Short mmCIF file of C-alpha atoms in Angstrom, two decimals:
data_model
loop_
_atom_site.label_atom_id
_atom_site.label_comp_id
_atom_site.label_asym_id
_atom_site.label_seq_id
_atom_site.Cartn_x
_atom_site.Cartn_y
_atom_site.Cartn_z
CA MET A 8 0.78 26.34 -4.40
CA LYS A 9 1.18 25.82 -7.83
CA ASN A 10 -1.43 24.79 -10.38
CA LEU A 11 -2.57 21.12 -9.52
CA LYS A 12 -3.14 17.81 -11.86
CA TYR A 13 -4.95 15.32 -9.75
CA VAL A 14 -4.29 11.92 -10.80
CA MET A 15 -7.29 10.72 -8.96
CA LEU A 16 -10.02 -9.00 -6.30
CA PHE A 17 -15.99 -16.35 -7.32
CA PHE A 18 -18.21 -16.58 -3.88
CA LEU A 19 -22.03 -17.29 -4.93
CA SER A 20 -24.06 -16.41 -1.59
CA LEU A 21 -27.75 -17.67 -0.97
CA THR A 22 -29.55 -15.83 1.69
CA LEU A 23 -32.49 -17.03 3.14
CA MET A 24 -35.23 -14.46 4.01
CA VAL A 25 -37.22 -16.27 7.34
CA SER A 26 -40.44 -14.79 7.61
CA CYS A 27 -43.25 -15.53 10.75
CA GLU A 28 -45.00 -17.80 8.47
CA GLU A 29 -43.99 -21.42 7.31
CA GLU A 30 -42.93 -21.75 3.59
CA ASN A 31 -41.22 -24.52 1.65
CA TYR A 32 -38.69 -23.87 -0.60
CA GLU A 33 -37.09 -26.16 -3.38
CA PHE A 34 -33.35 -26.07 -3.64
CA GLY A 35 -33.24 -28.82 -6.20
CA ASP A 36 -31.96 -32.47 -5.83
CA ILE A 37 -28.96 -32.51 -3.21
CA THR A 38 -27.02 -35.36 -5.12
CA ALA A 39 -23.58 -36.89 -4.07
CA PRO A 40 -21.20 -36.53 -7.04
CA THR A 41 -20.40 -39.65 -8.92
CA ASN A 42 -18.08 -41.06 -11.54
CA LEU A 43 -14.95 -39.37 -10.04
CA GLN A 44 -12.04 -39.99 -12.38
CA VAL A 45 -8.49 -38.97 -11.35
CA SER A 46 -5.31 -39.11 -13.14
CA ALA A 47 -1.76 -38.07 -12.39
CA GLU A 48 0.97 -36.93 -14.90
CA ILE A 49 4.50 -37.04 -12.96
CA VAL A 50 6.63 -34.46 -14.33
CA GLY A 51 9.43 -35.21 -16.66
CA LEU A 52 8.44 -39.13 -16.76
CA ASP A 53 9.87 -40.60 -19.98
CA ALA A 54 11.66 -43.94 -20.68
CA THR A 55 14.83 -42.71 -19.43
CA ASN A 56 13.17 -41.22 -16.01
CA PRO A 57 10.55 -43.90 -15.40
CA TYR A 58 9.86 -41.81 -11.93
CA GLY A 59 10.22 -38.39 -12.91
CA ASP A 60 12.79 -35.73 -13.46
CA GLY A 61 13.74 -35.49 -10.05
CA THR A 62 11.56 -32.53 -9.26
CA GLY A 63 9.02 -34.89 -7.23
CA VAL A 64 6.08 -32.47 -8.82
CA VAL A 65 3.09 -34.38 -9.95
CA ASN A 66 -0.03 -32.70 -11.78
CA PHE A 67 -3.22 -33.98 -10.89
CA THR A 68 -6.78 -33.65 -12.86
CA ALA A 69 -9.89 -35.02 -11.19
CA THR A 70 -13.61 -35.00 -12.78
CA ALA A 71 -16.80 -35.78 -11.48
CA ASP A 72 -20.42 -35.77 -12.24
CA ASN A 73 -22.38 -33.02 -9.59
CA ALA A 74 -18.95 -31.75 -8.35
CA ILE A 75 -18.52 -28.28 -6.88
CA THR A 76 -15.14 -28.50 -6.04
CA TYR A 77 -12.46 -31.12 -5.38
CA LYS A 78 -9.85 -31.50 -2.57
CA TYR A 79 -7.03 -33.24 -2.20
CA SER A 80 -5.13 -34.50 0.83
CA ASN A 81 -1.90 -36.13 0.98
CA GLY A 82 -0.08 -37.14 4.64
CA GLY A 83 -2.11 -34.53 6.30
CA SER A 84 -2.11 -31.53 4.05
CA GLN A 85 -5.06 -30.62 2.15
CA GLU A 86 -5.80 -28.52 -0.70
CA LEU A 87 -8.78 -27.11 -2.36
CA ALA A 88 -8.93 -27.44 -6.09
CA PRO A 89 -12.08 -25.89 -7.52
CA LEU A 90 -11.49 -26.84 -10.87
CA GLY A 91 -10.30 -30.06 -9.87
CA THR A 92 -6.40 -29.71 -10.96
CA THR A 93 -3.58 -28.90 -8.88
CA SER A 94 -0.03 -29.87 -8.78
CA LEU A 95 1.75 -31.59 -5.86
CA SER A 96 5.46 -31.50 -4.81
CA PHE A 97 6.62 -34.47 -3.12
CA THR A 98 10.09 -34.11 -1.44
CA THR A 99 11.34 -36.80 0.44
CA GLN A 100 14.68 -37.83 -1.50
CA GLY A 101 14.34 -41.04 -3.81
CA VAL A 102 12.01 -43.21 -5.14
CA HIS A 103 8.67 -43.09 -2.74
CA THR A 104 5.09 -44.24 -3.07
CA TYR A 105 2.51 -41.74 -2.16
CA THR A 106 -0.91 -42.16 -1.82
CA VAL A 107 -3.34 -39.12 -2.62
CA THR A 108 -6.96 -39.04 -1.54
CA VAL A 109 -8.99 -36.96 -3.82
CA ILE A 110 -12.67 -35.87 -2.49
CA ALA A 111 -15.11 -34.76 -5.13
CA ILE A 112 -17.89 -32.12 -3.05
CA GLY A 113 -21.12 -31.35 -4.48
CA THR A 114 -24.35 -29.66 -2.71
CA ALA A 115 -24.64 -29.28 0.78
CA GLY A 116 -21.20 -30.73 1.48
CA ASN A 117 -22.09 -34.33 0.18
CA SER A 118 -18.99 -35.71 -1.24
CA THR A 119 -17.25 -38.75 -2.85
CA SER A 120 -13.75 -39.96 -2.30
CA THR A 121 -11.06 -41.98 -4.15
CA THR A 122 -7.40 -42.69 -3.65
CA ILE A 123 -4.43 -42.80 -6.22
CA ASP A 124 -0.90 -43.70 -5.90
CA VAL A 125 1.85 -42.18 -7.66
CA GLU A 126 5.72 -43.71 -7.24
CA VAL A 127 7.98 -40.32 -7.57
CA PHE A 128 11.34 -39.96 -7.90
CA ALA A 129 12.88 -36.41 -5.91
CA ASP A 130 16.76 -35.22 -5.84
CA TYR A 131 16.17 -31.68 -5.81
CA SER A 132 18.24 -29.96 -3.41
CA PRO A 133 17.94 -26.07 -3.47
CA PRO A 134 21.13 -24.04 -3.75
CA ALA A 135 22.33 -22.86 -0.56
CA ASP A 136 21.83 -19.34 -1.54
CA LEU A 137 18.27 -19.90 -1.90
CA THR A 138 17.99 -21.57 1.55
CA GLU A 139 20.35 -18.95 3.14
CA MET A 140 17.98 -16.39 1.56
CA LEU A 141 14.80 -17.46 2.92
CA TYR A 142 16.20 -18.32 6.38
CA GLY A 143 19.53 -17.43 6.92
CA ASP A 144 20.33 -17.65 10.62
CA GLY A 145 16.58 -17.90 11.59
CA SER A 146 15.90 -14.36 11.76
CA LYS A 147 14.90 -13.21 8.91
CA THR A 148 11.36 -11.80 8.55
CA TRP A 149 9.53 -11.02 5.24
CA ARG A 150 6.78 -8.88 4.58
CA VAL A 151 5.37 -7.28 1.06
CA LYS A 152 7.27 -4.48 0.18
CA ALA A 153 4.95 -1.89 0.52
CA GLU A 154 6.94 0.95 -0.64
CA THR A 155 7.88 0.27 -4.68
CA THR A 156 5.90 0.18 -7.84
CA GLY A 157 4.25 -3.43 -8.10
CA HIS A 158 4.64 -4.91 -4.74
CA LEU A 159 1.06 -6.38 -5.89
CA GLY A 160 0.01 -6.77 -9.53
CA VAL A 161 -1.78 -9.31 -12.16
CA GLY A 162 -1.32 -10.24 -15.82
CA PRO A 163 -2.13 -12.79 -18.23
CA ALA A 164 -1.08 -16.42 -17.17
CA ASP A 165 2.02 -16.30 -19.13
CA ALA A 166 3.40 -13.24 -17.78
CA VAL A 167 6.51 -12.51 -16.33
CA THR A 168 5.66 -8.95 -15.05
CA PRO A 169 2.18 -7.46 -13.74
CA ASP A 170 1.05 -6.35 -17.56
CA TRP A 171 -2.35 -5.42 -16.15
CA TRP A 172 -2.00 -3.94 -13.27
CA ALA A 173 1.02 -2.96 -10.63
CA ALA A 174 0.17 -1.62 -7.38
CA PRO A 175 1.31 1.94 -6.48
CA PRO A 176 3.47 2.12 -3.07
CA PHE A 177 0.94 1.67 -0.34
CA ASP A 178 -2.15 1.46 -2.46
CA LYS A 179 -3.32 -0.95 0.13
CA VAL A 180 -3.09 0.40 3.75
CA GLY A 181 -5.65 -0.80 6.46
CA LEU A 182 -6.68 -3.69 4.64
CA GLY A 183 -4.41 -6.32 6.34
CA VAL A 184 -1.80 -6.46 3.64
CA TYR A 185 1.35 -4.52 5.00
CA ASP A 186 1.39 -5.54 8.84
CA ASP A 187 1.68 -9.35 7.71
CA ARG A 188 5.18 -10.93 8.29
CA LEU A 189 6.25 -14.54 7.16
CA VAL A 190 9.25 -16.16 9.04
CA PHE A 191 10.88 -19.61 7.19
CA ASN A 192 12.19 -22.42 8.90
CA SER A 193 15.25 -24.74 8.49
CA ASP A 194 12.82 -27.36 9.51
CA GLY A 195 10.43 -26.74 6.67
CA THR A 196 7.91 -24.68 8.58
CA VAL A 197 6.76 -21.14 7.72
CA ASN A 198 4.92 -18.94 10.74
CA TYR A 199 2.49 -16.62 9.33
CA ILE A 200 1.87 -13.44 11.58
CA THR A 201 -1.10 -11.85 10.32
CA ASN A 202 -2.14 -9.44 12.99
CA ASP A 203 -6.00 -11.30 12.45
CA THR A 204 -6.53 -10.07 9.13
CA ALA A 205 -6.04 -10.88 5.48
CA PHE A 206 -6.87 -9.48 2.41
CA GLY A 207 -7.64 -11.18 -1.00
CA GLN A 208 -10.54 -11.92 -3.65
CA SER A 209 -13.48 -12.81 -1.71
CA GLY A 210 -14.39 -16.23 -3.72
CA PRO A 211 -11.02 -18.06 -3.02
CA MET A 212 -11.05 -16.79 0.72
CA ASP A 213 -14.53 -17.44 1.30
CA GLN A 214 -14.16 -20.89 -0.16
CA ASP A 215 -10.59 -22.21 1.65
CA PHE A 216 -10.95 -20.23 4.86
CA GLY A 217 -14.82 -21.37 5.81
CA THR A 218 -17.72 -19.03 6.58
CA PRO A 219 -17.11 -15.63 5.28
CA TRP A 220 -16.86 -12.25 7.28
CA THR A 221 -16.20 -9.13 4.50
CA ALA A 222 -15.47 -5.78 4.84
CA ASN A 223 -16.74 -5.39 1.56
CA PRO A 224 -20.06 -7.35 1.40
CA GLY A 225 -20.69 -8.77 -2.21
CA GLY A 226 -17.55 -7.27 -3.42
CA GLU A 227 -14.86 -8.69 -5.39
CA TYR A 228 -12.23 -8.21 -2.62
CA GLU A 229 -12.54 -8.52 1.26
CA SER A 230 -10.67 -8.26 4.45
CA TYR A 231 -11.14 -11.57 6.49
CA PRO A 232 -10.30 -12.40 10.15
CA LEU A 233 -7.48 -14.77 9.69
CA PRO A 234 -5.58 -15.49 12.71
CA ASN A 235 -1.65 -16.35 13.35
CA PHE A 236 -0.83 -19.64 11.79
CA ASP A 237 2.03 -22.02 10.59
CA ASP A 238 2.40 -24.07 7.64
CA THR A 239 4.91 -26.04 5.41
CA TRP A 240 6.70 -25.03 2.86
CA THR A 241 9.00 -26.83 -0.16
CA LEU A 242 11.29 -25.83 -2.61
CA THR A 243 11.36 -27.18 -5.96
CA ALA A 244 12.53 -26.27 -9.53
CA PRO A 245 10.22 -27.77 -12.39
CA GLY A 246 11.91 -27.34 -15.52
CA GLY A 247 14.40 -25.57 -13.88
CA GLN A 248 11.99 -22.69 -12.46
CA GLU A 249 12.62 -22.37 -8.63
CA THR A 250 9.18 -22.71 -6.94
CA LEU A 251 8.29 -22.14 -3.51
CA SER A 252 4.95 -24.22 -2.57
CA PHE A 253 2.75 -24.39 0.67
CA ALA A 254 0.95 -27.30 2.10
CA ASP A 255 -2.17 -25.04 3.73
CA LYS A 256 -3.04 -21.55 2.44
CA GLY A 257 -0.05 -19.87 0.93
CA TYR A 258 -1.12 -16.82 1.95
CA LEU A 259 1.72 -14.08 1.15
CA GLY A 260 -0.32 -11.00 1.95
CA PHE A 261 -2.79 -11.29 -0.65
CA TYR A 262 -4.90 -14.39 -1.43
CA VAL A 263 -5.98 -15.45 -4.53
CA GLY A 264 -6.45 -19.42 -4.30
CA GLY A 265 -4.64 -21.61 -6.46
CA ASN A 266 -2.23 -24.79 -5.85
CA HIS A 267 -0.29 -22.40 -3.43
CA SER A 268 2.83 -22.62 -5.67
CA TYR A 269 5.07 -19.49 -6.32
CA GLN A 270 7.52 -19.56 -8.99
CA ILE A 271 10.60 -17.50 -7.90
CA LEU A 272 11.02 -14.92 -10.82
CA GLU A 273 13.64 -12.60 -9.27
CA ARG A 274 15.45 -13.00 -6.04
CA SER A 275 18.39 -11.27 -4.14
CA ALA A 276 20.01 -11.80 -0.54
CA THR A 277 16.81 -9.59 0.76
CA GLU A 278 14.18 -9.66 -1.82
CA MET A 279 12.16 -11.62 -4.08
CA MET A 280 9.54 -11.41 -6.84
CA LEU A 281 6.74 -14.50 -6.77
CA LYS A 282 4.26 -15.29 -9.21
CA ILE A 283 1.20 -17.60 -8.53
CA ILE A 284 -1.51 -18.70 -10.72
CA GLY A 285 -4.80 -18.00 -8.88
CA THR A 286 -8.18 -19.63 -8.97
CA ASP A 287 -9.09 -17.04 -11.63
CA THR A 288 -6.30 -18.30 -13.86
CA ASN A 289 -4.49 -15.11 -14.19
CA ALA A 290 -1.05 -14.51 -12.98
CA TRP A 291 -0.52 -12.66 -9.69
CA PHE A 292 2.77 -11.37 -8.66
CA VAL A 293 4.08 -9.99 -5.27
CA ILE A 294 7.38 -8.62 -4.00
CA LEU A 295 8.56 -9.82 -0.65
CA THR A 296 11.33 -8.40 1.23
CA SER A 297 13.31 -9.20 4.41
CA GLU A 298 14.21 -5.54 5.30
CA GLU A 299 12.32 -3.20 7.21
CA GLU A 300 11.04 -0.43 5.82
CA ALA A 301 13.60 2.66 5.45
CA GLY A 302 12.72 5.24 7.86
CA THR A 303 10.71 3.14 10.63
CA ASP A 304 13.17 4.21 13.33
CA TYR A 305 13.27 7.94 13.51
CA THR A 306 15.43 10.14 15.56
CA LEU A 307 14.09 13.87 16.03
CA VAL A 308 16.58 16.64 14.22
CA TRP A 309 14.78 19.33 14.59
CA ALA A 310 11.43 21.03 15.75
CA ASP A 311 9.74 24.32 16.30
CA GLU A 312 7.37 24.10 19.25
CA PHE A 313 6.14 27.69 18.99
CA ASP A 314 6.74 27.87 22.39
CA THR A 315 8.13 31.53 23.00
CA ASN A 316 5.66 34.22 22.71
CA GLY A 317 6.55 37.13 19.90
CA ALA A 318 7.81 36.86 16.29
CA PRO A 319 8.34 33.60 14.92
CA ASP A 320 12.22 32.85 15.72
CA PRO A 321 14.36 33.92 13.39
CA ALA A 322 16.90 31.14 13.92
CA ASN A 323 14.35 29.52 12.10
CA TRP A 324 12.25 31.63 10.16
CA THR A 325 11.97 34.25 7.68
CA TYR A 326 9.81 35.93 5.33
CA ASP A 327 8.37 36.34 2.10
CA LEU A 328 6.92 39.76 1.62
CA GLY A 329 4.74 41.69 -0.75
CA THR A 330 2.44 40.64 -3.25
CA GLY A 331 4.79 38.67 -5.79
CA ASP A 332 4.80 38.66 -9.43
CA ASP A 333 1.10 38.26 -10.54
CA GLY A 334 -0.05 37.58 -7.14
CA TRP A 335 2.60 35.07 -6.35
CA GLY A 336 1.85 33.16 -9.71
CA ASN A 337 -1.72 32.74 -8.61
CA TRP A 338 -3.34 35.71 -8.95
CA GLU A 339 -3.73 35.93 -5.23
CA LEU A 340 -4.98 38.84 -3.72
CA GLN A 341 -3.29 39.22 -0.02
CA ASN A 342 -0.13 41.59 0.52
CA TYR A 343 2.55 39.49 2.84
CA THR A 344 3.83 41.23 6.04
CA ASP A 345 5.98 40.64 8.86
CA ASN A 346 3.59 42.54 11.15
CA ALA A 347 2.22 40.69 14.41
CA GLU A 348 -1.05 41.26 13.47
CA ASN A 349 -0.50 38.82 10.66
CA VAL A 350 1.96 36.27 12.28
CA ILE A 351 3.05 35.97 15.75
CA VAL A 352 3.76 33.26 18.13
CA GLU A 353 1.19 33.34 21.13
CA ASP A 354 0.23 30.89 24.04
CA GLY A 355 1.94 27.76 22.28
CA PHE A 356 0.85 28.48 18.63
CA LEU A 357 2.08 29.86 15.74
CA LYS A 358 -0.75 31.97 14.58
CA ILE A 359 -0.99 33.21 10.43
CA THR A 360 -3.80 35.59 10.20
CA ALA A 361 -5.57 36.79 7.06
CA LYS A 362 -7.07 40.06 7.62
CA ALA A 363 -9.18 42.36 5.20
CA THR A 364 -7.87 46.15 5.14
CA GLY A 365 -11.14 47.68 4.88
CA ASN A 366 -10.52 49.06 1.40
CA GLY A 367 -10.86 45.59 -0.22
CA GLY A 368 -7.30 44.72 0.12
CA TYR A 369 -6.13 41.76 2.24
CA THR A 370 -2.95 41.31 4.57
CA SER A 371 -1.15 37.87 5.63
CA ALA A 372 1.70 36.44 6.20
CA ARG A 373 4.16 33.74 4.74
CA ILE A 374 7.04 32.57 6.54
CA LYS A 375 9.82 30.30 5.34
CA SER A 376 12.89 28.23 6.65
CA GLU A 377 15.03 29.00 3.79
CA GLY A 378 18.63 29.51 4.84
CA LEU A 379 17.93 28.28 8.25
CA GLN A 380 16.53 25.07 8.27
CA GLU A 381 16.93 22.87 5.29
CA PHE A 382 16.69 19.15 4.91
CA THR A 383 17.21 16.15 2.64
CA TYR A 384 14.82 12.92 3.24
CA GLY A 385 13.06 12.37 7.01
CA LYS A 386 9.55 12.55 8.37
CA VAL A 387 7.96 15.75 9.23
CA GLU A 388 5.28 16.25 11.38
CA ILE A 389 3.15 19.49 11.21
CA ARG A 390 -0.03 19.69 13.90
CA ALA A 391 -2.39 22.37 12.67
CA LYS A 392 -5.80 24.12 12.71
CA LEU A 393 -6.65 25.67 9.63
CA PRO A 394 -8.90 28.49 8.67
CA SER A 395 -12.55 28.36 7.83
CA ALA A 396 -13.86 31.14 5.97
CA GLU A 397 -14.66 30.98 2.47
CA GLY A 398 -11.59 31.94 0.29
CA THR A 399 -8.61 31.21 2.28
CA TRP A 400 -6.02 29.18 0.77
CA PRO A 401 -4.03 27.78 3.59
CA ALA A 402 -0.48 25.79 2.81
CA LEU A 403 2.10 23.69 4.44
CA TRP A 404 4.60 22.81 2.07
CA MET A 405 8.37 22.43 1.19
CA LEU A 406 10.16 23.80 -1.71
CA GLY A 407 13.56 22.78 -3.17
CA ALA A 408 16.45 24.94 -1.46
CA ASN A 409 17.81 25.46 -5.00
CA ASN A 410 14.87 27.55 -6.01
CA GLU A 411 16.67 31.13 -6.32
CA THR A 412 19.25 29.54 -8.49
CA VAL A 413 17.26 26.95 -10.88
CA GLY A 414 13.67 28.47 -10.46
CA TRP A 415 10.51 26.47 -10.27
CA PRO A 416 9.62 23.88 -11.11
CA GLU A 417 12.85 22.82 -11.59
CA SER A 418 13.68 22.88 -7.92
CA GLY A 419 10.60 20.82 -7.07
CA GLU A 420 7.65 21.33 -4.51
CA MET A 421 6.07 19.16 -2.13
CA ASP A 422 2.61 20.53 -0.80
CA ILE A 423 2.22 18.39 2.81
CA MET A 424 -1.38 20.23 2.81
CA GLU A 425 -3.46 22.76 0.73
CA GLN A 426 -7.13 23.63 1.11
CA VAL A 427 -8.94 25.05 -1.61
CA GLY A 428 -11.49 28.27 -0.49
CA TRP A 429 -14.48 26.43 -1.08
CA ASP A 430 -14.27 23.08 0.46
CA LYS A 431 -13.02 23.18 3.99
CA SER A 432 -13.66 19.04 4.41
CA ARG A 433 -10.71 18.33 2.29
CA THR A 434 -6.92 18.63 1.98
CA ILE A 435 -4.58 18.13 -0.86
CA GLY A 436 -1.19 16.58 -1.17
CA THR A 437 0.81 17.20 -4.39
CA PHE A 438 3.84 16.98 -5.82
CA HIS A 439 5.88 19.15 -8.80
CA TRP A 440 8.57 19.12 -10.44
CA PHE A 441 10.11 19.51 -14.31
CA ASP A 442 9.72 16.84 -16.41
CA ASN A 443 12.61 16.26 -18.87
CA GLY A 444 10.62 13.99 -21.24
CA THR A 445 8.06 16.28 -21.91
CA ASN A 446 10.38 19.38 -21.20
CA ALA A 447 7.38 20.55 -19.05
CA GLY A 448 6.15 21.30 -15.46
CA ALA A 449 4.60 18.27 -14.12
CA SER A 450 2.48 17.71 -11.14
CA TYR A 451 0.71 14.46 -9.18
CA GLY A 452 -1.70 15.01 -6.27
CA GLU A 453 -4.19 13.71 -4.71
CA SER A 454 -7.18 14.78 -2.02
CA LEU A 455 -8.64 13.40 1.16
CA ASP A 456 -11.72 13.84 3.09
CA VAL A 457 -10.63 15.43 6.48
CA ALA A 458 -13.19 16.51 9.03
CA ASP A 459 -13.41 19.44 11.31
CA THR A 460 -10.00 21.08 9.84
CA ALA A 461 -11.06 24.49 11.19
CA THR A 462 -12.01 23.39 15.00
CA GLU A 463 -9.32 20.28 15.46
CA PHE A 464 -5.96 19.87 15.24
CA HIS A 465 -4.64 17.28 12.60
CA ILE A 466 -0.95 16.13 12.07
CA TYR A 467 -0.06 17.14 8.51
CA GLY A 468 2.98 14.53 7.62
CA ILE A 469 5.13 13.73 4.74
CA GLU A 470 7.80 10.69 4.64
CA TRP A 471 10.54 10.99 2.42
CA SER A 472 13.39 8.61 1.22
CA ALA A 473 15.29 8.17 -2.07
CA ALA A 474 12.58 5.49 -2.51
CA SER A 475 9.30 7.01 -2.22
CA ILE A 476 7.17 10.11 -0.70
CA LYS A 477 4.20 9.92 1.06
CA ILE A 478 1.84 12.77 2.23
CA THR A 479 -0.24 11.96 5.34
CA VAL A 480 -3.20 13.27 7.51
CA ASP A 481 -2.97 11.85 10.98
CA ASP A 482 -0.84 8.80 9.42
CA VAL A 483 -3.88 8.08 6.80
CA PRO A 484 -2.10 8.46 3.10
CA VAL A 485 -3.27 11.07 0.75
CA VAL A 486 -0.74 10.49 -2.06
CA THR A 487 2.85 8.80 -2.52
CA LEU A 488 5.08 9.11 -5.49
CA THR A 489 7.39 6.75 -6.19
CA ASN A 490 11.17 8.82 -5.91
CA ASN A 491 14.04 8.29 -8.72
CA PRO A 492 17.17 9.96 -9.25
CA ASP A 493 15.77 12.22 -12.09
CA PHE A 494 13.39 14.10 -9.85
CA PRO A 495 14.35 17.37 -7.84
CA PHE A 496 13.50 15.23 -4.40
CA ASN A 497 16.99 14.21 -3.41
CA ALA A 498 18.12 17.46 -2.17
CA ASP A 499 17.81 20.08 0.48
CA PHE A 500 14.22 21.53 0.72
CA PHE A 501 12.91 24.08 2.95
CA PHE A 502 9.71 24.74 4.39
CA ILE A 503 6.82 27.36 3.75
CA MET A 504 3.66 28.08 6.06
CA ASN A 505 1.11 30.43 4.76
CA VAL A 506 -2.70 31.75 4.47
CA ALA A 507 -3.05 32.86 0.88
CA MET A 508 -6.51 34.66 -0.38
CA GLY A 509 -8.28 34.12 -3.23
CA GLY A 510 -6.34 33.06 -6.50
CA THR A 511 -6.21 29.87 -8.07
CA LEU A 512 -7.21 27.17 -5.26
CA GLY A 513 -8.72 30.58 -2.86
CA GLY A 514 -11.49 31.24 -5.37
CA ASP A 515 -13.99 33.69 -4.50
CA ILE A 516 -13.80 35.36 -0.75
CA ASP A 517 -16.74 35.95 1.35
CA SER A 518 -18.12 39.38 1.22
CA ALA A 519 -18.35 39.66 5.10
CA PHE A 520 -14.76 38.39 5.44
CA THR A 521 -12.81 40.24 8.26
CA GLU A 522 -10.19 37.86 9.36
CA ASP A 523 -9.19 34.06 9.94
CA SER A 524 -6.44 32.18 11.03
CA MET A 525 -4.20 29.26 10.68
CA GLU A 526 -2.62 27.90 13.95
CA VAL A 527 0.17 25.57 14.23
CA ASP A 528 1.30 23.72 17.32
CA TYR A 529 4.33 22.64 16.12
CA ILE A 530 7.08 21.30 13.40
CA ARG A 531 9.04 18.52 13.92
CA VAL A 532 11.45 16.95 11.57
CA TYR A 533 12.87 13.42 12.31
CA GLN A 534 15.76 11.35 10.64
#
């Protein structure tokens, strides 16, 4: 309820417009590629190592006249290489000769092919802790670590961190990223569980996956219908760099094409940070974890269902009364009371009613669980219907339990829901704290379009852990803050529910205002 600060991925398609009249269209010559040339560079090949350094990696380069893209085929696995260059890993122990078919593809699917033989030595044996990390006893399941900053990112090709962009927590909710799962198997296979949707750059996805279907037609990024599928994986270490390669799509939550080989930049028993060079020649990053998201299994620890008529349960709620200093610090115009006309539990709902007094004043109520019901971490759901009148400022929020001792904003504040007085089609989620670096108060918030807030109940929620705090409406994220030990959001907080009149976010009050209410069906806390 304090002042806010809102901190607010080549596919070229040709569409034929066919009329009822016959017309002739000229598309130019349809010509098969010619002069296909392929070269192979075995990594580590020298006078001492005539078949390479043992990593089994070979870099290929193909050129042809009139070629649009290239495809490499080896032992049943195929890989597209739009620019003609790719790296293939051969992992059978010892020196072996492999035949690689290279296809140059031109207009209308016309193609030319050739083969090249490479004799390669492979003796790389991945360390036991690496294979243990990937598949363990066979029960490990990997996912994109959505809750951490930089779980997706991009930078220049030589970068080892996402220098240009690092995704905030849960940045791609609803796009087919966070529900994907991978299971690595000891036989070199991997199972992809995509839940029928993949997300990534439109160009590489349209080119590699087939006929496009986009959620963002003509856009740089798209959601794509990709059923569950299986693939094979190999581990190599060219130049000492541990590398995870896939024979087919190499889809790890966000598709950027490339040679489907990921450098393992960092790893622990349950997490790894990977880097791939995409079709666009940029470095793309992804963080995978084999741990399920913290807080997915909750138990109800406290609730008020507001099912007993009368005053709010005194075991759960007390009151802020009066006008506060400077209208509770926001130039609000109401006087808070504990009168039944302003706050009552009735017919299964808590009703907080703001009323005009008839003499230019207003009364309302502000109840709080301070000293009664206080919590650190968990998931909160508050089902509520909001007032519609211009000038009303409803809020469902949390304040640090040490507020009386350290003051605000040092105590921290988490606004699960606020709504301005002049726009009843949006709600706001905000965090407030004291920033030691700038020696000043700091805020971070976002808003979300929410229809029918005054006529329909919605669930206003917060998921709060030591790693992140996410505010939602009907499970749709509004804003997510990466938590850290320096923030005040790692101790007990209590709840506040109120309807203010006017002030900073209430604005001008409708001159015809008489009264309006916020109704709360329940508040539930899970941990």
